[in-house]
Every structure is written in C-alpha cells, then in structure tokens.
Amino acid sequence: MAAKAGDNPDSLMTVATVFCLRNLRKTMCYQGFRSKLSLRSDIFLPSEICDKLVNTYMELVHTDSNFEPEESFFQLFSDPRSTRLTRVQLREDFVRDRDLEAIQKQDLIELHLTYCNSLSSRSLKTLTCFRETLVSLCLFGCSHIFYRKGGAPLACNEDTEDEDEESPASRQALETDFNFQGFNRLRLLNLGGLPDEVDAESLLKPLKALTSLDLSNVQLLGTSFLTQWKDRLASLVLYNVDLSEELVRGMGSSCVIIHLDVSRESRRTSKFKMTRKILTAIVQRLVNLVSLDVSGHIMLDNCTVPHFEEAMGRPSIEPCKSSIYPLQELKRPLQFLGLYDTTLCNVTHIPAYKVTGSKNEDQVLNAIEVYTEFRPELAHRAINQLFDIARIQHCSQLLRALQLVIAALKCHKYDKSIQVTGSAALFYLTNTEYRSDQSVRLRREVIQVVLNGMEQYQEVTVQRNCCLTLCNFSIPEELEFQYSRVNQLLLKILEPARQDESIQRIAVHLCNALVCQVDNHHKEAVGKMGFVKTMLNLIQKKLQDRMCDQVMEFSWSALWNITDETPDNCQMFLNCRGMSLFLECLQEFPDKQELHRNMLGLLGNVAEVKALRPQLLTPQFISVFSNLLDSKADGIEVSYNACGVLSHIVFDGPEVWSMEEPLRDTVMDKMWAAIRSWDVSSRRNINYRSFEPILRLLPQSISPVSQHWATWALFNLVSVYPSKYCPLLIKEGGITLLEKVLELESSHPETKDMAR
C-alpha cells in the first residue's frame, strides 16, 4: 500500500541525534564535577554531527515540552579538539551570553541568532572570536545585543555571577566600541531590527566583501555607504526601510543584484510611493534580477494593463505578455516575485514562477512559506487567508498547507497572533473532509503543535481553537501517544471557577472521550492528576448556578467512565463528597433523564467495589436507589443501573444489612418487580468492556434477585448485540458460570430459563 503524503520516515541520523539528546548521560556524556555535564574523553564528533546536535537541541527545547534543557549543554562543545561546530542556528530568549562564550573557540562558518533577546554586548565580544572564519552571520531581532548589562563595559568575564546573567541589558548603555573590523570573510549579513541608536554605516564600513545584506526594519540616515558593494552585492533586503528615489537610484548602480526586496508592511505610513516609473527603472537597471519583492506598496499611477487589453488564453509568465507594464522590460521570467498586499497580485499574466499575494491558494501558501521566519506579521495575515480558503472553499495543496502552518506555529511559539490564526487554520485543515489524505505522522505533528499552543497560552481564543482541533481526531486512539500531557492540559483549562462556557464544554467533552475505552492504568494515572476532583468541582459550580447543561452531563459521564473497574477512582469520588452531589443533583434536576443515567452508571461502578459498598448502605441512599427502580427515564437505563447498584449491595448478604428501614426483603421485592417490567429486547445505551463484575453475581444463593439481574443483563446484551457480546461472554468464562446457575437449587425458575 502506498504511503500517505507526509509519512516519510525520519533519517537514521535524525533518529540517532534525538535519541542521544534525550539520553546524554547514557550515550555521550557523564556527570562531572558539581554534577556538571561533561563529554566523555573517548569521543570525537565531526562538524556534521555537532551541527546537527546543536540545531536539533534548539528545536527540541522550543517544540517539545517533555524535553529537559541542560544547563551546561553548550559547554560540551567548548573544546575544538573533541568537537567541531561550523553551522549553528540559535533562536529566542533561551540563548544566553554564556552559551556563545562556551563555543567561542570553534571555527564557525555560519552563526544565525534570531530573536535572541537575552544576549547583551558581552556576546559582541564573543563574535569577534569568530571573525577569521565567519562567512554568514544573522543577528535578526537580537534587540539587546548592542547594549551592555547594567551599564558595564564590554567584557567577557569567566566569573560573571548568575544573577548578572539574568539581568536584562540596559537600553541606555549602548555599546559603541564594536564594529566588524577583521571580519574579512563575512559575505552574508542579516542585521534586521538593528536599534535606531546604532549607526549602521559606521558598523558596516569595514565589511568589504559582502554579497548579501538584510537591513529589515533598520533606520538608515544615509544610503551612500551601499555603493561600496556596488560590484559585489547580489542580495539586498530593505523590508520596512524608508525608501527614497535617491536610494533607488543608488541601487540601480549595483548591476550585480540578483535578489532585491524593498517590500513593506502596508499598514506602515511612508512618504515614498512605488510608481510605474520607479518600478520600471529598477527592472531596467538591475539586469541580473531573478527575485524581486515589492509587497505592501501602493502604486500611485496605473502599473497594470487595462483588463480588456490583457491577452486572452491561459495565464502566461512570458514578460512580453505581462499584465504589469514595468515587468514587460524583463529579459526572462523572475524566479520569485513578492506582490503580497498589492493590487498587482490580482492580474492575469505575472512573469514569475513563484508569486506571493492573496489572489489564490498558491500565492497565499507562497506568502506563508517566504515570510514565516522573519516577517510573522505578514505570515499571520497569510495564514488567516488560508483559514478562509480551507473554511469556505477547498484547500487543494493540503500537505503543503499543513506543513507550512505547523512550521509557523513551531517557529513562532511565543507569537500570539500566529498561534491564534494557525490553530484556527489547523481546525479546518484536519476536519473530516481532509482526513483521508493525512498520514499518522502528520496528524501527530498537528497534535504536538496544538498542545504546545495550549501550554503557552491561557488565552480564550487559542484554547478554544486548540480544543476544537483536538476534536477532529479519533479519541482516545490518536491522542494516546500524548495521553498524560493532553489530560493535564485539559484539567488545567477546567481549573478556574469561571471559565469561558464554550471552552469548558469542549474540554469536558474531550476529558470524557479520553477516559472512555482506555486501559485501567491510564484511568488510574488521570485520577491521580485530580480528574475526579475537577469534575466534581464543575458539578458543584453548575449546582450553584442551578443549571443542568452539557457540562453537567459530560462531567457525570466522565466520572462514570473513569471509575469503571478502577477502585482508587471510586474511592476518590466518595472522598470528594461525590454522594452528596449525587443527591443534590437528583433533588435539583428530577426530570433530567440523561443526567440520572450517567449518575447511576457511575454509582454502579462504586457498588462493584466490595470495600466501598458499606458507604452506600445507608437508609437515605438505599431509599433513593429503591425509588429509582420505578423510573422510566431513558428507557430502562436508570431503572437498570439502580437495580445494578442494589444487586451488588444485597449480594453481600443479610448480615451486613443493619438497617431497619427499608427492609432488605422489601428492596429485593421491588427489584424483582422492576426486572420483570423491562423489555428483554431493549436496545441499550451502554458499553461493557468486561462482564467480570456481572459474572461474579451468577454462581451464588445469597441473593437470587442479584443473580437474576446479572442473567437478565447477559441475556439482553448477547441477544440484541450478539456479534459484540457473545465472544466476550465466551472469553470471560460466562458459559461455565451460567451452567452453574442451572445446577443451583436456589436459582429462580425465571433465571434458569434465561440462563438456559
């Protein structure tokens, strides 16, 4: 059978890397002095393995909540005689100055630091250690790296106290001593988000060999310094940079530019207008251009061919047929053209192989792919458009769409807007319509990022989207690989006394589904997390509000499921005032049939535990159960469950029945009458995983009515649902026990007829 899309297995290298990182002390390391993690002396790791270890470590830290970061992880790579690092990608606040200092002896070729806001100017000194080897450097969004901590001078002190490490860099203490002097091999540089106080021109002046420069969101005082690379610069990114005609003319003198990005976020105000004349000048002068991004610009004059003049036929990428006048000047189609947030993306003939925009699914997916890493504000809007496509139309590139949304959610775990739109898109991309096209692996990835979002954000919209997305999965089967984690998150959602009603309803539904049809060890584990107490708290709250809604019914149903053949959870129910709440609910909601069925089903589970039955043997409880024998609620279910509870209690014999009222015989007479009133061909609203609690009532003479209830239950189930319950009866030895019923003189004739 052909594998489904997205089901390709991980490489052996990836599997081995993840295993080693999860088991460092058992594979590469040992616990050294002061419990410090140290690399074993007999290990030498080449750069391919070291790079993979560090980059995978960063991914696990940010995307896997079960992964424990190691305080001294980067110290493992401090000695270039045993480890070699060449290409390292680090991101977010997790990375500290001391982490970079730990690897300062390595000959790094590439160092990418993205949104590493915990780095201070201490790390600038560390950067100079890499100046002789570094070819590619990214400092995108590292907003504090040009500032000193607490106003201290630029220093790299081995004995820095931990509390100093934790203190944020002061925005007043600008580091003025650093520039890129000596970085002679540096070719690719990304300074996106460089603070306004830093003079980009003097900082960049020593770099003579740059071929790629990204100055996104940088305030440039002048642009003449760009001419120093006019014969070298192949890629220039000026996203959200205030453009001027002078700057555009200056770029025109750099004829070697292959990739030019002068896009902007359309919501930013700018005096500069991208006119037809300017766009034509860019295309004419940059003869080697293969990639251009002008997203977000409002075109002042008409750049497009009138609609009625557009060449008919299929959309063409030939420049001569271009619907955008300036692009008719191209010698060949562009490899990439960014038209996101412009009217130009809506025309018919666009001379480019890959286009970002909002006209169709392909343009939107391209936008998510291209803008996710460094432009979350644009990716967020593109994901929102994908959400509309999946919700209203049909997503034709499902695998790509899912992978891009998953990547965006992983990359921007701490960006609320991405989490909101991404989780909403996942809800529609994983629903029944698309399900058959998705592999197990892909669906597991979706579950992981959804749980990450639930962990990170206690915000209503994210929580609701994530819970709704989980409802698209087969529960509990598809969630079992994260069983403990998903239950903990749902219980955390249900903790607050006042929770959003819709989230509460979905979360209780999920909790109920998760404890239905799972092994007892799962139920016991979830019970220990506080599941029983949480459900009872919800019931208490609903009682105070005098409201019997889905939350109330699901909560009792969840308690019914989690106590099934699980004595510890039954004990918890009794310990947490469960019986009081049962009586209060009966009194407050006398006509709620579904509620009564769920409550009696749960008490049936409690009654199956011999050690707990004495707690049910009170005049008040027995009277309530006896009265419910006459109930016609939900067919026979309430009466049946009440009779089941009493069957287990009277099975303990007359000697434990210490009450004067009601009498044991009176109760048993009512049980006989109730059982005789039921239709034995009734279709049932019940699901047995095991007959063991029923079967133990068969071979006995203490309570013939209990024996009769058990025999009736088996007869009904195997006759109405033979394919499901006949095998179960045989498997659990029921035939032999029914034969013993026939042999016992105490067995009632009606019981023997059914047993036969």
mmCIF file of N, CA and C in Angstrom, residues 405-465:
data_model
loop_
_atom_site.group_PDB
_atom_site.id
_atom_site.type_symbol
_atom_site.label_atom_id
_atom_site.label_comp_id
_atom_site.label_asym_id
_atom_site.label_seq_id
_atom_site.Cartn_x
_atom_site.Cartn_y
_atom_site.Cartn_z
ATOM 1 N N VAL A 405 1.777 25.595 8.061
ATOM 2 C CA VAL A 405 1.159 26.099 9.293
ATOM 3 C C VAL A 405 1.870 25.509 10.513
ATOM 4 N N ILE A 406 2.191 24.215 10.450
ATOM 5 C CA ILE A 406 2.932 23.573 11.549
ATOM 6 C C ILE A 406 4.276 24.278 11.759
ATOM 7 N N ALA A 407 4.986 24.539 10.646
ATOM 8 C CA ALA A 407 6.301 25.208 10.733
ATOM 9 C C ALA A 407 6.157 26.599 11.346
ATOM 10 N N ALA A 408 5.102 27.331 10.963
ATOM 11 C CA ALA A 408 4.894 28.682 11.502
ATOM 12 C C ALA A 408 4.600 28.629 13.003
ATOM 13 N N LEU A 409 3.789 27.656 13.423
ATOM 14 C CA LEU A 409 3.459 27.535 14.849
ATOM 15 C C LEU A 409 4.686 27.135 15.666
ATOM 16 N N LYS A 410 5.545 26.305 15.099
ATOM 17 C CA LYS A 410 6.786 25.921 15.796
ATOM 18 C C LYS A 410 7.744 27.102 15.876
ATOM 19 N N CYS A 411 7.856 27.820 14.758
ATOM 20 C CA CYS A 411 8.823 28.923 14.666
ATOM 21 C C CYS A 411 8.426 30.083 15.584
ATOM 22 N N HIS A 412 7.115 30.302 15.724
ATOM 23 C CA HIS A 412 6.647 31.460 16.499
ATOM 24 C C HIS A 412 5.749 31.007 17.654
ATOM 25 N N LYS A 413 6.332 30.155 18.480
ATOM 26 C CA LYS A 413 5.612 29.617 19.639
ATOM 27 C C LYS A 413 5.154 30.732 20.572
ATOM 28 N N TYR A 414 5.887 31.858 20.600
ATOM 29 C CA TYR A 414 5.590 32.938 21.544
ATOM 30 C C TYR A 414 4.867 34.113 20.886
ATOM 31 N N ASP A 415 4.398 33.927 19.652
ATOM 32 C CA ASP A 415 3.683 34.989 18.941
ATOM 33 C C ASP A 415 2.190 34.667 18.976
ATOM 34 N N LYS A 416 1.454 35.443 19.769
ATOM 35 C CA LYS A 416 0.043 35.121 19.997
ATOM 36 C C LYS A 416 -0.774 35.165 18.703
ATOM 37 N N SER A 417 -0.528 36.153 17.845
ATOM 38 C CA SER A 417 -1.334 36.284 16.619
ATOM 39 C C SER A 417 -1.147 35.075 15.706
ATOM 40 N N ILE A 418 0.099 34.579 15.601
ATOM 41 C CA ILE A 418 0.352 33.372 14.791
ATOM 42 C C ILE A 418 -0.348 32.173 15.426
ATOM 43 N N GLN A 419 -0.294 32.069 16.746
ATOM 44 C CA GLN A 419 -0.925 30.937 17.429
ATOM 45 C C GLN A 419 -2.439 30.942 17.239
ATOM 46 N N VAL A 420 -3.038 32.126 17.269
ATOM 47 C CA VAL A 420 -4.497 32.219 17.087
ATOM 48 C C VAL A 420 -4.895 31.808 15.675
ATOM 49 N N THR A 421 -4.265 32.425 14.676
ATOM 50 C CA THR A 421 -4.658 32.133 13.286
ATOM 51 C C THR A 421 -4.223 30.720 12.878
ATOM 52 N N GLY A 422 -3.038 30.301 13.335
ATOM 53 C CA GLY A 422 -2.542 28.967 12.978
ATOM 54 C C GLY A 422 -3.421 27.863 13.534
ATOM 55 N N SER A 423 -3.824 28.000 14.810
ATOM 56 C CA SER A 423 -4.664 26.959 15.417
ATOM 57 C C SER A 423 -6.046 26.933 14.764
ATOM 58 N N ALA A 424 -6.545 28.102 14.353
ATOM 59 C CA ALA A 424 -7.841 28.152 13.657
ATOM 60 C C ALA A 424 -7.746 27.464 12.297
ATOM 61 N N ALA A 425 -6.652 27.718 11.568
ATOM 62 C CA ALA A 425 -6.460 27.074 10.266
ATOM 63 C C ALA A 425 -6.348 25.556 10.416
ATOM 64 N N LEU A 426 -5.635 25.104 11.459
ATOM 65 C CA LEU A 426 -5.486 23.656 11.681
ATOM 66 C C LEU A 426 -6.832 22.984 11.913
ATOM 67 N N PHE A 427 -7.752 23.693 12.571
ATOM 68 C CA PHE A 427 -9.072 23.104 12.810
ATOM 69 C C PHE A 427 -9.731 22.707 11.487
ATOM 70 N N TYR A 428 -9.671 23.598 10.497
ATOM 71 C CA TYR A 428 -10.308 23.302 9.209
ATOM 72 C C TYR A 428 -9.480 22.349 8.358
ATOM 73 N N LEU A 429 -8.157 22.405 8.494
ATOM 74 C CA LEU A 429 -7.294 21.544 7.667
ATOM 75 C C LEU A 429 -7.253 20.097 8.160
ATOM 76 N N THR A 430 -7.754 19.839 9.370
ATOM 77 C CA THR A 430 -7.733 18.457 9.888
ATOM 78 C C THR A 430 -9.139 17.872 9.999
ATOM 79 N N ASN A 431 -10.146 18.594 9.500
ATOM 80 C CA ASN A 431 -11.505 18.069 9.667
ATOM 81 C C ASN A 431 -11.766 16.888 8.727
ATOM 82 N N THR A 432 -12.951 16.331 8.813
ATOM 83 C CA THR A 432 -13.280 15.077 8.122
ATOM 84 C C THR A 432 -13.019 15.145 6.624
ATOM 85 N N GLU A 433 -13.276 16.317 6.022
ATOM 86 C CA GLU A 433 -13.127 16.456 4.573
ATOM 87 C C GLU A 433 -11.706 16.115 4.107
ATOM 88 N N TYR A 434 -10.709 16.482 4.918
ATOM 89 C CA TYR A 434 -9.311 16.308 4.508
ATOM 90 C C TYR A 434 -8.640 15.095 5.147
ATOM 91 N N ARG A 435 -9.337 14.438 6.038
ATOM 92 C CA ARG A 435 -8.699 13.452 6.914
ATOM 93 C C ARG A 435 -8.040 12.291 6.175
ATOM 94 N N SER A 436 -8.706 11.795 5.136
ATOM 95 C CA SER A 436 -8.199 10.586 4.457
ATOM 96 C C SER A 436 -6.850 10.826 3.781
ATOM 97 N N ASP A 437 -6.504 12.100 3.554
ATOM 98 C CA ASP A 437 -5.230 12.407 2.878
ATOM 99 C C ASP A 437 -4.064 12.567 3.851
ATOM 100 N N GLN A 438 -4.334 12.428 5.152
ATOM 101 C CA GLN A 438 -3.294 12.734 6.132
ATOM 102 C C GLN A 438 -2.699 11.472 6.749
ATOM 103 N N SER A 439 -1.382 11.473 6.871
ATOM 104 C CA SER A 439 -0.685 10.330 7.457
ATOM 105 C C SER A 439 -0.721 10.408 8.978
ATOM 106 N N VAL A 440 -0.424 9.286 9.610
ATOM 107 C CA VAL A 440 -0.349 9.226 11.078
ATOM 108 C C VAL A 440 0.693 10.226 11.576
ATOM 109 N N ARG A 441 1.826 10.236 10.934
ATOM 110 C CA ARG A 441 2.933 11.113 11.346
ATOM 111 C C ARG A 441 2.533 12.584 11.294
ATOM 112 N N LEU A 442 1.869 12.966 10.196
ATOM 113 C CA LEU A 442 1.460 14.362 10.026
ATOM 114 C C LEU A 442 0.439 14.755 11.087
ATOM 115 N N ARG A 443 -0.506 13.867 11.350
ATOM 116 C CA ARG A 443 -1.535 14.170 12.355
ATOM 117 C C ARG A 443 -0.919 14.256 13.757
ATOM 118 N N ARG A 444 0.113 13.468 14.000
ATOM 119 C CA ARG A 444 0.809 13.567 15.292
ATOM 120 C C ARG A 444 1.521 14.912 15.421
ATOM 121 N N GLU A 445 2.095 15.382 14.313
ATOM 122 C CA GLU A 445 2.751 16.698 14.345
ATOM 123 C C GLU A 445 1.742 17.795 14.680
ATOM 124 N N VAL A 446 0.535 17.675 14.093
ATOM 125 C CA VAL A 446 -0.521 18.649 14.381
ATOM 126 C C VAL A 446 -0.845 18.632 15.876
ATOM 127 N N ILE A 447 -1.011 17.432 16.435
ATOM 128 C CA ILE A 447 -1.343 17.307 17.860
ATOM 129 C C ILE A 447 -0.258 17.965 18.714
ATOM 130 N N GLN A 448 1.016 17.736 18.351
ATOM 131 C CA GLN A 448 2.126 18.307 19.127
ATOM 132 C C GLN A 448 2.061 19.838 19.156
ATOM 133 N N VAL A 449 1.865 20.466 17.978
ATOM 134 C CA VAL A 449 1.876 21.941 17.960
ATOM 135 C C VAL A 449 0.629 22.505 18.635
ATOM 136 N N VAL A 450 -0.478 21.772 18.547
ATOM 137 C CA VAL A 450 -1.703 22.210 19.227
ATOM 138 C C VAL A 450 -1.488 22.196 20.744
ATOM 139 N N LEU A 451 -0.866 21.137 21.249
ATOM 140 C CA LEU A 451 -0.605 21.052 22.690
ATOM 141 C C LEU A 451 0.410 22.107 23.124
ATOM 142 N N ASN A 452 1.396 22.400 22.261
ATOM 143 C CA ASN A 452 2.339 23.490 22.562
ATOM 144 C C ASN A 452 1.590 24.810 22.763
ATOM 145 N N GLY A 453 0.632 25.068 21.861
ATOM 146 C CA GLY A 453 -0.155 26.300 21.954
ATOM 147 C C GLY A 453 -0.973 26.360 23.231
ATOM 148 N N MET A 454 -1.567 25.227 23.599
ATOM 149 C CA MET A 454 -2.373 25.171 24.828
ATOM 150 C C MET A 454 -1.507 25.409 26.062
ATOM 151 N N GLU A 455 -0.278 24.911 26.013
ATOM 152 C CA GLU A 455 0.647 25.082 27.136
ATOM 153 C C GLU A 455 1.088 26.529 27.284
ATOM 154 N N GLN A 456 1.343 27.166 26.136
ATOM 155 C CA GLN A 456 1.933 28.500 26.141
ATOM 156 C C GLN A 456 0.905 29.596 26.447
ATOM 157 N N TYR A 457 -0.350 29.385 26.002
ATOM 158 C CA TYR A 457 -1.347 30.459 26.091
ATOM 159 C C TYR A 457 -2.579 30.027 26.880
ATOM 160 N N GLN A 458 -2.876 30.790 27.934
ATOM 161 C CA GLN A 458 -4.119 30.555 28.680
ATOM 162 C C GLN A 458 -5.210 31.479 28.127
ATOM 163 N N GLU A 459 -5.024 31.941 26.917
ATOM 164 C CA GLU A 459 -5.918 32.913 26.308
ATOM 165 C C GLU A 459 -7.092 32.179 25.644
ATOM 166 N N VAL A 460 -8.289 32.770 25.748
ATOM 167 C CA VAL A 460 -9.529 32.092 25.351
ATOM 168 C C VAL A 460 -9.509 31.598 23.906
ATOM 169 N N THR A 461 -9.130 32.467 22.960
ATOM 170 C CA THR A 461 -9.229 32.093 21.543
ATOM 171 C C THR A 461 -8.296 30.943 21.203
ATOM 172 N N VAL A 462 -7.054 31.014 21.679
ATOM 173 C CA VAL A 462 -6.090 29.930 21.399
ATOM 174 C C VAL A 462 -6.592 28.625 22.018
ATOM 175 N N GLN A 463 -7.041 28.687 23.273
ATOM 176 C CA GLN A 463 -7.509 27.480 23.957
ATOM 177 C C GLN A 463 -8.691 26.868 23.215
ATOM 178 N N ARG A 464 -9.631 27.711 22.786
ATOM 179 C CA ARG A 464 -10.811 27.193 22.087
ATOM 180 C C ARG A 464 -10.419 26.550 20.758
ATOM 181 N N ASN A 465 -9.582 27.254 19.985
ATOM 182 C CA ASN A 465 -9.150 26.708 18.692
ATOM 183 C C ASN A 465 -8.447 25.366 18.859
#
